[in-house]
Short mmCIF file of C-alpha atoms in Angstrom, two decimals:
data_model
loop_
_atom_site.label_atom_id
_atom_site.label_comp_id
_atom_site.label_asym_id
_atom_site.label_seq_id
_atom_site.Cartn_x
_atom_site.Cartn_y
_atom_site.Cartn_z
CA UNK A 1 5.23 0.48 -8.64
CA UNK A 2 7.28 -0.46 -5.71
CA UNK A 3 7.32 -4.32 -6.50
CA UNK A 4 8.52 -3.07 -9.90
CA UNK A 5 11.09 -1.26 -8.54
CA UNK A 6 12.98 -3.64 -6.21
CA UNK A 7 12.78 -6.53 -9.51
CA UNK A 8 14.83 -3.63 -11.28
CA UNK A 9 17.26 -3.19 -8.35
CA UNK A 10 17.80 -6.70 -7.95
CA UNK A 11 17.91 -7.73 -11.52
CA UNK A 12 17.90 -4.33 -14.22
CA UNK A 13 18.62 -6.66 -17.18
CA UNK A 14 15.87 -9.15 -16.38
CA UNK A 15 13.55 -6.24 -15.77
CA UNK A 16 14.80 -4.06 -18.59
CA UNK A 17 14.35 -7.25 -21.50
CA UNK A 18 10.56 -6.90 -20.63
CA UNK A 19 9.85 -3.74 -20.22
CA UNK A 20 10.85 -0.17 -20.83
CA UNK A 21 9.23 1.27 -17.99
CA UNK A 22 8.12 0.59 -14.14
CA UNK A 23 4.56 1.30 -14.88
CA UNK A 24 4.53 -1.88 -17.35
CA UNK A 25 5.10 -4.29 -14.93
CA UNK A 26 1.94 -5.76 -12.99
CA UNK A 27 -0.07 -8.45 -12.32
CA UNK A 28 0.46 -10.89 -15.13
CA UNK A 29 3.31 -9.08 -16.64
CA UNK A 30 5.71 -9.22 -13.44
CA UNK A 31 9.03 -9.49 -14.56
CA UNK A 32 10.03 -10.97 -11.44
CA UNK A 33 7.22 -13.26 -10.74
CA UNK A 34 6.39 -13.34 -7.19
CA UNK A 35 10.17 -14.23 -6.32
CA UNK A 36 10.77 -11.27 -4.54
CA UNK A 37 7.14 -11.71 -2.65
CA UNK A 38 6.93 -12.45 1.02
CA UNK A 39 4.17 -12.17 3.30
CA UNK A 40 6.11 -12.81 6.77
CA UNK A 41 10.18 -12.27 7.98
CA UNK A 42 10.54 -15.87 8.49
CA UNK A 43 9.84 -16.38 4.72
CA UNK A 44 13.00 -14.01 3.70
CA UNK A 45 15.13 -15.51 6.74
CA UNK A 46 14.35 -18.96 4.82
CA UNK A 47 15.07 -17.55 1.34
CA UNK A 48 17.99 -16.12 2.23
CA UNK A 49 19.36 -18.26 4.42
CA UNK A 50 19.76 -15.38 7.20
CA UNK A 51 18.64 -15.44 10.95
CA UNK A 52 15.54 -13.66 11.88
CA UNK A 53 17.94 -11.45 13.89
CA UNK A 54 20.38 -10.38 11.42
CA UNK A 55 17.70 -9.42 9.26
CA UNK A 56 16.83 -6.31 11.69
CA UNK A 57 20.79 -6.00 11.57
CA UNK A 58 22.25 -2.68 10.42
CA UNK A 59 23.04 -4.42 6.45
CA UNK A 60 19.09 -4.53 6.25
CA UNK A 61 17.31 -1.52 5.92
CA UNK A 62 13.26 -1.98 6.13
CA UNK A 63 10.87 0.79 5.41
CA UNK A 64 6.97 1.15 5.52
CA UNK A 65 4.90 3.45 3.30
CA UNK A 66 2.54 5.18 5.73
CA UNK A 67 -0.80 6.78 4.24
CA UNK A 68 -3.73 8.96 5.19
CA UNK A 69 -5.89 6.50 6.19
CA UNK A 70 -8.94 8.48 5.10
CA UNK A 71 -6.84 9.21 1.37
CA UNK A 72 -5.96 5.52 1.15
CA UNK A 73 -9.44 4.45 1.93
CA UNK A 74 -10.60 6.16 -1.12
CA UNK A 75 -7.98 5.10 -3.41
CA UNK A 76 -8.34 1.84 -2.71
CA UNK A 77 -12.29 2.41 -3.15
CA UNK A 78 -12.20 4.11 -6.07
CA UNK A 79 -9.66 2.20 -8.21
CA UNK A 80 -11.57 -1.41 -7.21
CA UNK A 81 -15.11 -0.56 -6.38
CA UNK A 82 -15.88 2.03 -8.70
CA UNK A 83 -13.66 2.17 -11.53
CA UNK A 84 -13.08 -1.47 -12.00
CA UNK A 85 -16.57 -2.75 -10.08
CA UNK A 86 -17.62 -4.94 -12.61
CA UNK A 87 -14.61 -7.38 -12.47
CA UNK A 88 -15.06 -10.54 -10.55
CA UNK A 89 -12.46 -9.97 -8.73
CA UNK A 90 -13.00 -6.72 -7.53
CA UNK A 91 -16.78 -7.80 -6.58
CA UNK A 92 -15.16 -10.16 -3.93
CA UNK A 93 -12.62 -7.56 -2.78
CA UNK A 94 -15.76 -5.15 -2.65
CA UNK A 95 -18.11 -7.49 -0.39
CA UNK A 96 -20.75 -7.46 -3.96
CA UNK A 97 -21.75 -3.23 -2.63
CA UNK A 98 -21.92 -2.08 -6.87
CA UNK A 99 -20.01 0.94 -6.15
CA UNK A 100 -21.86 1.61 -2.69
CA UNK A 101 -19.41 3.00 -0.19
CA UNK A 102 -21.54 2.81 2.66
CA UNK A 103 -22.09 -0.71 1.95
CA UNK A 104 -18.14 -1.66 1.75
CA UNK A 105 -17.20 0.61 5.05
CA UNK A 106 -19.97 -1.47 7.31
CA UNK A 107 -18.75 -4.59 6.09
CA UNK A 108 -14.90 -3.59 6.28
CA UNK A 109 -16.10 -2.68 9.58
CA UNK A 110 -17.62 -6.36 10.17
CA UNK A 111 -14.93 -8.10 9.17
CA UNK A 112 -12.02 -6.57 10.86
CA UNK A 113 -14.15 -6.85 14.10
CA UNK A 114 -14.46 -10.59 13.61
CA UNK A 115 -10.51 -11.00 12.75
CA UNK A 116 -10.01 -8.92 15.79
CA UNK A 117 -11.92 -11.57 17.72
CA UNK A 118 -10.36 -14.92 16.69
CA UNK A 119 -7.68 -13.79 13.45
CA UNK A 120 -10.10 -15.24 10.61
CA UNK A 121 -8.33 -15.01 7.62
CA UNK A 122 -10.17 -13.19 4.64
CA UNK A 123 -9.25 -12.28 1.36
CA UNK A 124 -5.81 -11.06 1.02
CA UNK A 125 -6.16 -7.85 -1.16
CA UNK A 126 -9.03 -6.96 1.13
CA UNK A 127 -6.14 -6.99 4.27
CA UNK A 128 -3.90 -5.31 1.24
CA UNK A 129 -6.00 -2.48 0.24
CA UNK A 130 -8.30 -1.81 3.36
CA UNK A 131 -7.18 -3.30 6.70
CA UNK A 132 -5.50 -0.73 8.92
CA UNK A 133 -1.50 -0.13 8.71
CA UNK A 134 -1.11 -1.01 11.91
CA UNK A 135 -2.31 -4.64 11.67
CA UNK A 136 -0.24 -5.39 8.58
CA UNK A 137 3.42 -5.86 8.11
CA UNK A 138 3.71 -7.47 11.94
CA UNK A 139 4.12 -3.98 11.98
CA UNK A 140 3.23 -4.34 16.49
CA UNK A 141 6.18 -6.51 16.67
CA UNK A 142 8.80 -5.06 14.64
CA UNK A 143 8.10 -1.26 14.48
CA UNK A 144 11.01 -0.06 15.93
CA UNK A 145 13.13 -1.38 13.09
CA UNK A 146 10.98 0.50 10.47
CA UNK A 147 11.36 3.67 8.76
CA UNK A 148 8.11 4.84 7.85
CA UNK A 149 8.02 6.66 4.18
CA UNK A 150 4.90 8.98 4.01
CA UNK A 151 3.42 9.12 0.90
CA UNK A 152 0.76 12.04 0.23
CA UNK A 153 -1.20 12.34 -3.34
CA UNK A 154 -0.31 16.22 -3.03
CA UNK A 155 3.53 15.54 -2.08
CA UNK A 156 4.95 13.15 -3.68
CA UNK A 157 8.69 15.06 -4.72
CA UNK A 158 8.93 14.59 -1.03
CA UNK A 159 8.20 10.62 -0.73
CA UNK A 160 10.25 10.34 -3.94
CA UNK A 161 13.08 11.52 -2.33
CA UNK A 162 12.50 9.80 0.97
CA UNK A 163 12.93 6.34 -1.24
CA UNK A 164 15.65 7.72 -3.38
CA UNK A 165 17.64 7.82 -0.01
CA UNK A 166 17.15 4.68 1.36
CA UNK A 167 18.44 3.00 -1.82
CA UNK A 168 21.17 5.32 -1.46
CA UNK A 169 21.81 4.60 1.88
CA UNK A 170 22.59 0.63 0.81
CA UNK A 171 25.25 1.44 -1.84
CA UNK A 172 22.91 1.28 -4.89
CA UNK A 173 24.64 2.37 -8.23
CA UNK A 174 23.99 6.00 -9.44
CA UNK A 175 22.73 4.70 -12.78
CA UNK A 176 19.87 2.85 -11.13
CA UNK A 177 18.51 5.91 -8.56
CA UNK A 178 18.66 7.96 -11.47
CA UNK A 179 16.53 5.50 -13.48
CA UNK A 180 14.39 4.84 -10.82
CA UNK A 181 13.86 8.72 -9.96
CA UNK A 182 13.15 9.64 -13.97
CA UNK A 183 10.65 6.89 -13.77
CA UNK A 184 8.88 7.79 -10.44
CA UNK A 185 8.70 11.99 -12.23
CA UNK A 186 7.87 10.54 -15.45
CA UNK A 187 5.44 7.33 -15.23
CA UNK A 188 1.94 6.93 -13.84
CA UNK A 189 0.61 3.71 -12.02
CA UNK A 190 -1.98 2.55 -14.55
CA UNK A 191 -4.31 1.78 -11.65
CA UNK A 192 -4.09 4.92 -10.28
CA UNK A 193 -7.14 7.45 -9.62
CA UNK A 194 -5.55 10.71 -8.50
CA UNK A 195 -6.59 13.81 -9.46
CA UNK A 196 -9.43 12.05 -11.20
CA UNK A 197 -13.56 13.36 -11.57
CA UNK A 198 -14.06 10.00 -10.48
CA UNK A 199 -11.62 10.05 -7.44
CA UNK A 200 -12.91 13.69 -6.00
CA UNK A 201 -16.81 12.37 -6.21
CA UNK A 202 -16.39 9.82 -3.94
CA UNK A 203 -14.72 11.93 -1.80
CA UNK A 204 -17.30 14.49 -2.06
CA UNK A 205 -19.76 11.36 -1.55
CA UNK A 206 -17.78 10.43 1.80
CA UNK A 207 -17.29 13.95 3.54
CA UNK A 208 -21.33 14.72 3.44
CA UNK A 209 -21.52 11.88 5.43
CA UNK A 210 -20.41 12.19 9.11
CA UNK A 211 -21.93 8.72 9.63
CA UNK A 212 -18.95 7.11 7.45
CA UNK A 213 -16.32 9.23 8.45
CA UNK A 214 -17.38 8.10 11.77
CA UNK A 215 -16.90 4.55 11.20
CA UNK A 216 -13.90 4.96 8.89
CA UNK A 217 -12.54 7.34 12.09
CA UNK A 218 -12.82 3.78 14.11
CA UNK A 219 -11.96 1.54 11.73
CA UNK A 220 -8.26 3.54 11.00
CA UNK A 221 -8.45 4.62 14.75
CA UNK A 222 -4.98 2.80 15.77
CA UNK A 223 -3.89 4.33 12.27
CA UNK A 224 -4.21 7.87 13.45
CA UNK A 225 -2.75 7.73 16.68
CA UNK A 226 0.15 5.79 15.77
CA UNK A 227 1.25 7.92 12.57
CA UNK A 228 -0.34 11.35 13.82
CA UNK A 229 -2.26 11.75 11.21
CA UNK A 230 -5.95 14.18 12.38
CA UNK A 231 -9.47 12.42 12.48
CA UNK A 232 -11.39 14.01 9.96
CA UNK A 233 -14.23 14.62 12.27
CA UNK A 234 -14.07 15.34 16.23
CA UNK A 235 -15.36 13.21 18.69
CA UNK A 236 -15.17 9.60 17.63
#
């Protein structure tokens, strides 16, 4: 819900005349379009008419959300190869596996050893939902100016509240953290799988295999080290 959530910061009474809630706004029913969509810095520095370097300025504030990489993995797995695996879409996102992890992880693993080589591009919610942190977000170059907002299935009063203070932090009216705090307590992402039967088999499918959490272990290697998160098996 995060796109949701900056259209209702930057415009509440475009967001609020189509829709009552943060949850109600995706895909074809963005309020804000893609207007508020960039996929590089140079894009906003265009947009907004701003140097590159005044971006990272103290007036901007940017902030990653960091997540297990084995957790995200199999939310990302779950919601689009299992759940929704019959979609055309998410039979292109899921390399055509039918719901079989073991063939998704070994061609994740192909790919993202081939874009290591020479940067091939590939599908773009593939990079979204599966390629490491580290190697999104030019998160190498600019890492230094980002806060990094961890978000755990089990926690998330605590990454609630890590948001709630950034907006803070940049002056936004009281009116609009409480709305946005109500809505994070009180609405569920429609796409999302946790806590679901559905959600813990797969896990259960992926920890009795030390083969996958192997590869998944390299895959999210740079992930681990650089947000201390703990291999789920030793010696990778």
């Amino acid at each position: 819900m995060i796109e949701a959530i900056f259209c209702y910061l930057f415009n509440d009474k475009l967001f609020l005349s189509k829709h009552k809630h943060l949850n109600e706004d995706y895909w074809a029913s963005k309020a804000c379009g893609k207007k508020l969509l960039f996929n590089n810095i140079r894009r906003i520095s265009n947009k907004y008419n701003i140097k590159i370097s005044r971006l990272f300025h103290e007036d901007w504030k940017h902030f990653i959300i960091i997540r297990n990489p084995i957790e995200r993995f199999l939310s990302g797995f779950t919601h689009l190869c299992v759940v929704d695996m019959d979609s055309n879409f998410s039979l292109r996102i899921c390399y055509y596996c039918e719901g079989n992890m073991e063939c998704v992880i070994k061609n994740l693993y192909e790919t993202l050893k081939v874009y290591s080589f020479n940067g091939t591009e590939t599908l773009f919610h593939i990079k979204h939902h599966f390629f490491p942190q580290t190697w999104l977000c030019h998160y190498d170059k600019n890492k230094k100016h980002y806060i990094k907002v961890d978000y755990e299935s089990k926690d998330k009063e605590k990454f609630y509240s890590q948001l709630i203070n950034i907006f803070r932090s940049q002056n936004v009216p009281n009116n609009k953290l409480e709305y946005v705090r109500w809505e994070l307590n009180h609405s569920k992402s429609f796409h999302s799988t946790n806590g679901t039967t559905t959600l813990e088999k797969q896990k259960e499918i992926l920890f009795s295999n030390p083969n996958l959490l192997k590869l998944l272990s390299i895959i999210y290697y740079d992930d681990f080290i650089e947000f201390g998160y703990k291999f789920p098996i030793e010696n990778i």
